[in-house]
Amino acid sequence: MLDQNKENQLNNWLEQSVLNNRIPFGEISISKENKNIYKYKIYTQDEKYKNNKLYRIHSLTKPITSLVSLIVLEKNNISVKEPISTFIPEFKKAKVLINEELININTPITFEHLLTHTSGLTYGFNKSNQSILRGNTEADSIYREKEILKNIQRSSYTSSDFVNDITSLPLAYQPGTRWNYSLSTDLLGVLLELICKQPLSEIYNSELFTPLDMNNTYFPSINLKNLIPTFKLSLPSGFKLINGTDQIIREHKFLSGGGGIISTPQDYIKFCNHILDPKVSLINNNTLSKMKNNQLKHEMEYLTDKLNFYDFTFAGPGTGFSYGFSTIENPNIVPQKTPKRVLSWAGSSNTIVWIDQINKMVFTFFTQLIPFGYHNYKKELHEILYTNIN
C-alpha cells in the first residue's frame, strides 16, 4: 500500500487542483510490483461526462509505437541499424538544410534514429522564444509552409501522403547527431504498415493490445462512446470546454503512430508494467532493455540544452533517451526530485506517465487540458512522491 501520508497529499493535490481551476478533472493511478496501490479520480466539470473513461493520450502513443516496432523488427529479423531507405527508397536522397544550403546526409537514417528521435526530422511547431517546443530551425520553417501538422489531421490523408510529404522535406540535422522531438514515431508507424502489409490498428492489436489485455486502447472510430471531453486553457478563469469540430473524433485513413491512440490509465499501467517487469514474452529481454536504458551518446548535442523542457520529456542536462522514453541519468542536476533511471513521457492534453525502475513503481496522471506545460504538474507530483520516500 502507498504510505498514508502520501496518499493524503495526492488526494489533496488533486482536489485543490480542481477546486482552484488548474485542471477540469484528474485521475491518478499508481502500481508497485505489478499491483495497484493507489487510485483517485475527481471530476466536477460537466457531470454528464463523469462516467466516461476514455482519454486521448496523444504523444503517449509514441512509447507504444516504439515497443510494437521492436516486436515487429525482431519477428522479421530486421536490425535497428537497418536504413529506412530499404523500405522507403526516397530517403536515400535525404538532405539537411543548413544556412540555406541543402547538404547530403553523412549517414543513412536508421530505425534506431527514429526510435531515439535522432533522425534529423522535426515537427514544424510554431517559432517562439517562449515555447518549450520551439520550431526554430530552418527545416521547421519548411515544415510549417508545407502545413505537415495540419495535413496529418485531415480525415482523407493517407500513409502514402505522409511518405510523399516527409520525403520532400529537408532534415534539421545530420542523422545521429542531435536529439530533436519530431515526426520520427509517425514515420515508424508507416514503416510498420509497409513491413507487415497491414493497417497499424491491426498490428497493434495483434502484437500488443491483445496479449496485454489492453482492451480499452485503440485507434478511435467515428462511433466512439465514453470519450472524456477535452478542455482548453482560458486565463484568468482557468479553462473552457472545447466545442464544435475540434471535439469530434473523426475516422482517419492515416493512423498516427505519434499521437493517434485513445486509452485509459488502467490500460496504460498494463503497458508500463510490461516494460518494467514483463509477464508475457513479446520480445527478447535484451531488446526490451533498450527501452529501459539510455541509448544516446554522451557527447551528443541536445536541441533542448538551454530550454525549460523538463515538463514534457525531461530532455536536457542529466537526462538521456531510450527507445521510446526519456531517462534520468543524473538526478542531481534535473530540476525536481527523482531517482535515477526513471522513464517518462507525456501527451499534449496533460496525460503524464513515469516508470520508476528502482522502486518498481508506475505512476499515471491523466486529465484532458491543452496546451501542455502551462502548469508544472509533473514537478509537483514528483515532490509529493519522492520527498521522504521509504
Coordinates of C-alpha atoms in Angstrom, one line a residue:
M1 CA 0.0 0.0 0.0
L2 CA 1.0 3.6 -0.5
D3 CA 2.1 5.5 2.6
Q4 CA -1.0 7.1 4.2
N5 CA 0.7 10.5 4.3
K6 CA 1.5 10.4 0.6
E7 CA -2.0 9.2 -0.2
N8 CA -3.5 12.1 1.7
Q9 CA -1.1 14.5 -0.1
L10 CA -2.0 13.2 -3.5
N11 CA -5.7 13.3 -2.7
N12 CA -5.4 16.9 -1.5
W13 CA -3.3 17.9 -4.6
L14 CA -5.9 16.5 -6.9
E15 CA -8.8 18.1 -5.0
Q16 CA -7.1 21.5 -4.8
S17 CA -6.1 21.4 -8.5
V18 CA -9.8 21.0 -9.4
L19 CA -11.0 23.5 -6.8
N20 CA -8.5 26.2 -8.0
N21 CA -9.4 25.6 -11.7
R22 CA -5.9 24.3 -12.5
I23 CA -7.5 21.2 -14.1
P24 CA -11.1 20.3 -15.0
F25 CA -10.7 16.9 -13.5
G26 CA -8.0 14.4 -12.9
E27 CA -7.1 10.8 -12.3
I28 CA -4.0 9.4 -10.6
S29 CA -3.1 5.7 -10.5
I30 CA 0.0 4.1 -9.1
S31 CA 1.1 0.5 -9.2
K32 CA 4.1 -1.2 -7.4
E33 CA 5.5 -4.5 -8.4
N34 CA 2.6 -5.0 -10.7
K35 CA -0.1 -4.4 -8.0
N36 CA -2.3 -1.3 -7.9
I37 CA -1.6 0.6 -4.7
Y38 CA -3.4 3.9 -5.3
K39 CA -6.2 5.3 -7.4
Y40 CA -8.1 8.5 -7.0
K41 CA -10.3 10.3 -9.5
I42 CA -12.1 13.6 -9.2
Y43 CA -14.4 15.1 -11.7
T44 CA -16.5 18.2 -11.2
Q45 CA -16.9 19.7 -14.7
D46 CA -19.9 18.7 -16.8
E47 CA -21.2 15.9 -14.6
K48 CA -22.8 14.2 -17.6
Y49 CA -19.3 13.0 -18.6
K50 CA -18.2 11.8 -15.2
N51 CA -18.7 8.1 -16.1
N52 CA -16.7 8.4 -19.3
K53 CA -13.3 6.6 -19.2
L54 CA -11.5 7.0 -22.5
Y55 CA -8.7 9.6 -22.9
R56 CA -7.0 11.0 -25.9
I57 CA -3.4 10.2 -24.9
H58 CA -1.7 12.0 -27.9
S59 CA 2.1 11.5 -27.6
L60 CA 1.8 8.7 -25.1
T61 CA 1.1 6.8 -28.3
K62 CA 4.8 7.1 -29.0
P63 CA 6.2 4.6 -26.5
I64 CA 3.5 2.1 -27.6
T65 CA 4.7 2.5 -31.2
S66 CA 8.3 2.0 -30.1
L67 CA 7.6 -1.3 -28.4
V68 CA 5.5 -2.6 -31.3
S69 CA 8.3 -1.5 -33.7
L70 CA 10.8 -3.6 -31.7
I71 CA 8.4 -6.6 -31.7
V72 CA 7.9 -6.4 -35.5
L73 CA 11.6 -5.8 -36.3
E74 CA 12.6 -8.8 -34.1
K75 CA 10.0 -11.0 -35.7
N76 CA 11.2 -10.1 -39.2
N77 CA 14.9 -10.3 -38.4
I78 CA 15.4 -6.6 -39.2
S79 CA 18.1 -4.8 -37.3
V80 CA 17.5 -1.4 -35.7
K81 CA 20.6 -0.4 -37.6
E82 CA 18.8 -1.1 -40.9
P83 CA 18.5 2.1 -43.1
I84 CA 14.8 3.0 -43.5
S85 CA 15.6 3.6 -47.2
T86 CA 15.3 -0.2 -47.6
F87 CA 11.6 0.3 -47.3
I88 CA 11.2 3.9 -48.4
P89 CA 14.0 4.4 -51.1
E90 CA 13.3 8.2 -51.3
F91 CA 15.2 8.6 -48.1
K92 CA 18.4 7.8 -49.9
K93 CA 18.2 11.3 -51.3
A94 CA 17.5 13.0 -47.9
K95 CA 19.2 16.4 -47.5
V96 CA 20.0 18.6 -44.4
L97 CA 19.1 22.3 -44.6
I98 CA 21.9 24.3 -43.0
N99 CA 22.5 28.0 -43.7
E100 CA 20.0 28.0 -46.6
E101 CA 22.0 25.2 -48.2
L102 CA 20.9 21.6 -48.8
I103 CA 23.6 19.1 -47.8
N104 CA 23.8 15.4 -48.4
I105 CA 23.4 13.2 -45.3
N106 CA 26.6 11.7 -43.9
T107 CA 24.9 8.5 -42.7
P108 CA 21.6 6.9 -43.6
I109 CA 18.6 7.3 -41.3
T110 CA 18.0 4.0 -39.5
F111 CA 15.2 2.6 -37.4
E112 CA 17.4 3.4 -34.3
H113 CA 17.5 7.0 -35.3
L114 CA 13.7 7.1 -35.4
L115 CA 13.4 5.2 -32.1
T116 CA 15.6 7.8 -30.4
H117 CA 14.4 11.0 -32.1
T118 CA 17.9 11.5 -33.6
S119 CA 16.8 11.1 -37.3
G120 CA 17.1 14.7 -38.2
L121 CA 13.3 15.0 -38.7
T122 CA 11.4 17.7 -36.9
Y123 CA 7.8 18.8 -36.2
G124 CA 7.3 22.3 -37.6
F125 CA 6.0 23.8 -34.4
N126 CA 5.4 27.5 -34.3
K127 CA 8.5 29.6 -33.9
S128 CA 8.7 31.0 -30.4
N129 CA 11.2 32.3 -27.9
Q130 CA 8.9 31.1 -25.0
S131 CA 7.5 27.7 -26.1
I132 CA 9.2 24.6 -24.7
L133 CA 8.6 23.1 -28.2
R134 CA 10.4 25.7 -30.3
G135 CA 10.4 25.2 -34.0
N136 CA 13.3 27.5 -34.7
T137 CA 15.3 25.5 -37.3
E138 CA 15.3 26.3 -41.0
A139 CA 13.7 22.9 -41.6
D140 CA 10.9 23.8 -39.2
S141 CA 10.0 26.8 -41.4
I142 CA 9.7 24.5 -44.4
Y143 CA 7.5 22.1 -42.4
R144 CA 5.2 25.0 -41.5
E145 CA 5.0 26.1 -45.1
K146 CA 4.1 22.5 -46.1
E147 CA 1.5 22.5 -43.2
I148 CA 2.5 19.0 -42.3
L149 CA 0.8 19.1 -38.9
K150 CA -2.5 20.2 -40.4
N151 CA -2.2 17.7 -43.2
I152 CA -2.0 14.7 -40.8
Q153 CA -5.2 15.8 -39.1
R154 CA -7.2 15.6 -42.4
S155 CA -9.5 12.5 -42.5
S156 CA -8.6 11.9 -46.1
Y157 CA -4.9 12.0 -45.5
T158 CA -3.1 8.6 -46.1
S159 CA 0.2 6.9 -45.2
S160 CA 1.2 7.4 -48.8
D161 CA 0.5 11.2 -48.5
F162 CA 2.7 11.2 -45.4
V163 CA 5.6 9.5 -47.2
N164 CA 5.3 11.9 -50.1
D165 CA 5.3 14.9 -47.7
I166 CA 8.0 13.8 -45.3
T167 CA 10.5 12.7 -48.1
S168 CA 10.1 16.1 -49.8
L169 CA 11.1 18.0 -46.6
P170 CA 14.7 18.7 -45.5
L171 CA 16.2 17.4 -42.3
A172 CA 17.0 19.8 -39.5
Y173 CA 20.2 18.0 -38.5
Q174 CA 22.5 15.2 -39.7
P175 CA 21.1 11.8 -38.6
G176 CA 22.5 10.6 -35.3
T177 CA 24.0 14.0 -34.2
R178 CA 21.2 15.6 -32.1
W179 CA 18.1 14.7 -30.2
N180 CA 15.1 16.6 -31.6
Y181 CA 11.5 15.9 -30.9
S182 CA 9.9 15.0 -34.2
L183 CA 7.6 13.1 -36.5
S184 CA 10.0 10.1 -36.3
T185 CA 7.5 8.0 -34.5
D186 CA 4.8 8.7 -37.1
L187 CA 7.3 7.5 -39.7
L188 CA 7.9 4.3 -37.6
G189 CA 4.1 3.6 -37.8
V190 CA 4.2 3.9 -41.6
L191 CA 7.2 1.6 -41.8
L192 CA 5.4 -1.0 -39.7
E193 CA 2.5 -0.9 -42.2
L194 CA 5.0 -1.4 -45.1
I195 CA 6.7 -4.3 -43.3
C196 CA 3.6 -6.1 -42.1
K197 CA 1.3 -5.1 -45.0
Q198 CA -1.5 -4.4 -42.5
P199 CA -3.1 -1.3 -41.1
L200 CA -1.4 0.0 -38.0
S201 CA -4.5 -0.7 -35.9
E202 CA -4.4 -4.4 -36.7
I203 CA -0.7 -4.6 -36.0
Y204 CA -1.1 -3.0 -32.6
N205 CA -4.0 -5.2 -31.7
S206 CA -2.3 -8.5 -32.5
E207 CA 1.2 -7.7 -31.3
L208 CA 0.5 -5.7 -28.1
F209 CA -3.1 -4.9 -27.1
T210 CA -4.5 -8.4 -27.1
P211 CA -1.5 -10.1 -25.4
L212 CA -1.6 -7.5 -22.6
D213 CA -5.4 -7.3 -22.3
M214 CA -5.4 -3.6 -23.2
N215 CA -9.0 -3.8 -24.2
N216 CA -9.7 -0.1 -24.0
T217 CA -6.7 1.1 -26.1
Y218 CA -7.1 1.6 -29.8
F219 CA -7.3 4.0 -32.7
P220 CA -10.7 5.5 -32.4
S221 CA -13.6 5.2 -34.8
I222 CA -16.3 7.7 -35.6
N223 CA -18.9 6.0 -33.3
L224 CA -16.7 6.2 -30.2
K225 CA -18.5 6.3 -26.9
N226 CA -17.3 7.1 -23.3
L227 CA -14.7 9.6 -24.5
I228 CA -13.8 12.2 -21.9
P229 CA -14.0 15.8 -23.3
T230 CA -11.0 18.0 -23.8
F231 CA -10.7 21.4 -22.2
K232 CA -8.6 24.3 -23.3
L233 CA -6.6 26.7 -21.0
S234 CA -8.5 30.0 -20.8
L235 CA -7.0 32.6 -18.5
P236 CA -7.7 34.1 -16.0
S237 CA -10.7 31.8 -15.4
G238 CA -8.8 28.6 -15.8
F239 CA -10.2 26.6 -18.8
K240 CA -13.2 26.1 -21.1
L241 CA -14.7 23.1 -22.8
I242 CA -13.7 22.7 -26.4
N243 CA -16.8 22.8 -28.6
G244 CA -17.6 22.0 -32.2
T245 CA -15.5 20.1 -34.7
D246 CA -12.3 20.1 -32.6
Q247 CA -14.0 17.9 -30.0
I248 CA -15.2 15.4 -32.6
I249 CA -13.4 12.1 -33.2
R250 CA -13.0 11.5 -36.9
E251 CA -12.1 8.3 -38.6
H252 CA -8.7 8.8 -40.2
K253 CA -7.0 6.9 -43.0
F254 CA -3.6 7.9 -41.6
L255 CA -3.2 6.3 -38.3
S256 CA -0.7 8.4 -36.3
G257 CA 1.9 6.3 -34.5
G258 CA 3.0 9.5 -32.9
G259 CA -0.3 10.5 -31.3
G260 CA -3.5 8.8 -32.5
I261 CA -4.5 6.4 -29.8
I262 CA -7.1 6.6 -27.0
S263 CA -6.6 4.7 -23.8
T264 CA -7.3 4.5 -20.0
P265 CA -4.9 4.9 -17.1
Q266 CA -5.6 1.2 -16.2
D267 CA -4.6 0.0 -19.7
Y268 CA -1.5 2.3 -19.8
I269 CA -0.3 0.9 -16.5
K270 CA -0.5 -2.6 -18.0
F271 CA 1.7 -1.4 -20.8
C272 CA 4.2 0.3 -18.4
N273 CA 4.3 -2.8 -16.1
H274 CA 5.2 -4.8 -19.1
I275 CA 8.2 -2.5 -19.7
L276 CA 9.1 -2.7 -16.1
D277 CA 8.7 -6.4 -15.5
P278 CA 7.2 -8.4 -18.4
K279 CA 4.9 -11.4 -17.5
V280 CA 4.3 -12.1 -21.2
S281 CA 7.1 -12.8 -23.7
L282 CA 6.8 -10.4 -26.6
I283 CA 10.4 -9.6 -27.4
N284 CA 13.9 -10.7 -26.2
N285 CA 14.8 -9.2 -22.8
N286 CA 18.0 -7.7 -24.3
T287 CA 15.8 -5.9 -26.9
L288 CA 13.4 -4.7 -24.2
S289 CA 16.3 -3.4 -22.1
K290 CA 16.8 -0.8 -24.9
M291 CA 13.5 0.8 -23.9
K292 CA 14.6 0.9 -20.3
N293 CA 18.1 2.4 -20.7
N294 CA 19.6 5.5 -22.3
Q295 CA 20.6 4.9 -25.9
L296 CA 22.1 8.3 -26.7
K297 CA 25.8 9.1 -26.9
H298 CA 27.1 11.2 -24.0
E299 CA 28.7 13.7 -26.4
M300 CA 25.5 14.2 -28.4
E301 CA 24.2 17.8 -28.5
Y302 CA 20.7 18.5 -27.4
L303 CA 18.4 20.9 -29.1
T304 CA 16.9 21.4 -25.7
D305 CA 20.1 22.1 -23.7
K306 CA 19.1 25.6 -22.6
L307 CA 15.3 25.2 -22.6
N308 CA 13.0 24.5 -19.8
F309 CA 11.9 21.3 -21.4
Y310 CA 11.7 19.1 -18.4
D311 CA 7.9 19.2 -18.1
F312 CA 7.4 17.3 -21.3
T313 CA 10.2 14.9 -21.8
F314 CA 13.0 15.6 -19.2
A315 CA 15.2 16.2 -22.2
G316 CA 18.2 18.2 -21.2
P317 CA 21.2 18.1 -18.9
G318 CA 21.1 15.0 -16.7
T319 CA 18.8 13.0 -19.0
G320 CA 19.0 10.6 -21.8
F321 CA 16.6 8.8 -24.1
S322 CA 15.8 5.2 -24.6
Y323 CA 13.9 3.6 -27.5
G324 CA 10.8 5.5 -26.5
F325 CA 11.2 7.1 -23.1
S326 CA 13.1 9.9 -21.5
T327 CA 15.6 8.6 -18.9
I328 CA 17.0 10.1 -15.8
E329 CA 20.8 9.7 -15.9
N330 CA 21.9 12.3 -13.3
P331 CA 19.1 13.1 -10.8
N332 CA 21.4 15.7 -9.1
I333 CA 21.1 18.2 -11.9
V334 CA 17.5 17.8 -13.1
P335 CA 15.1 20.4 -11.6
Q336 CA 12.9 18.2 -9.5
K337 CA 13.1 15.2 -7.1
T338 CA 13.6 12.0 -8.9
P339 CA 15.5 8.7 -8.6
K340 CA 17.9 7.6 -11.3
R341 CA 16.6 5.5 -14.3
V342 CA 13.1 6.9 -14.2
L343 CA 11.5 6.6 -17.6
S344 CA 8.9 9.2 -18.5
W345 CA 6.7 10.6 -21.3
A346 CA 3.5 12.6 -21.7
G347 CA 0.8 13.6 -24.0
S348 CA -0.2 17.1 -25.1
S349 CA -3.5 17.1 -23.1
N350 CA -1.5 16.5 -19.9
T351 CA -1.5 12.7 -19.7
I352 CA 1.7 12.1 -17.8
V353 CA 3.4 8.8 -17.1
W354 CA 6.6 7.6 -15.4
I355 CA 8.2 4.3 -14.6
D356 CA 10.4 4.2 -11.5
Q357 CA 12.7 1.2 -12.1
I358 CA 14.4 1.4 -8.7
N359 CA 11.2 1.5 -6.7
K360 CA 9.4 -0.8 -9.2
M361 CA 6.5 1.7 -9.5
V362 CA 4.4 3.0 -12.3
F363 CA 2.7 6.4 -12.0
T364 CA 0.0 7.9 -14.2
F365 CA -1.7 11.3 -14.0
F366 CA -4.4 11.8 -16.7
T367 CA -6.5 14.8 -17.5
Q368 CA -7.7 16.4 -20.7
L369 CA -6.4 20.0 -20.8
I370 CA -4.5 21.7 -23.6
P371 CA -1.9 23.0 -24.1
F372 CA 0.7 21.0 -22.3
G373 CA 3.1 22.5 -19.8
Y374 CA 1.5 25.7 -18.5
H375 CA 1.3 24.2 -15.0
N376 CA 4.2 22.1 -13.8
Y377 CA 2.1 19.1 -12.7
K378 CA 4.9 16.6 -13.1
K379 CA 7.3 18.5 -10.8
E380 CA 4.6 19.0 -8.1
L381 CA 3.7 15.3 -8.2
H382 CA 7.4 14.2 -8.1
E383 CA 7.8 16.5 -5.0
I384 CA 5.0 14.7 -3.2
L385 CA 6.0 11.2 -4.1
Y386 CA 9.8 11.5 -3.6
T387 CA 10.1 13.6 -0.5
N388 CA 11.0 11.4 2.4
I389 CA 10.2 8.3 0.3
N390 CA 10.7 5.0 2.1

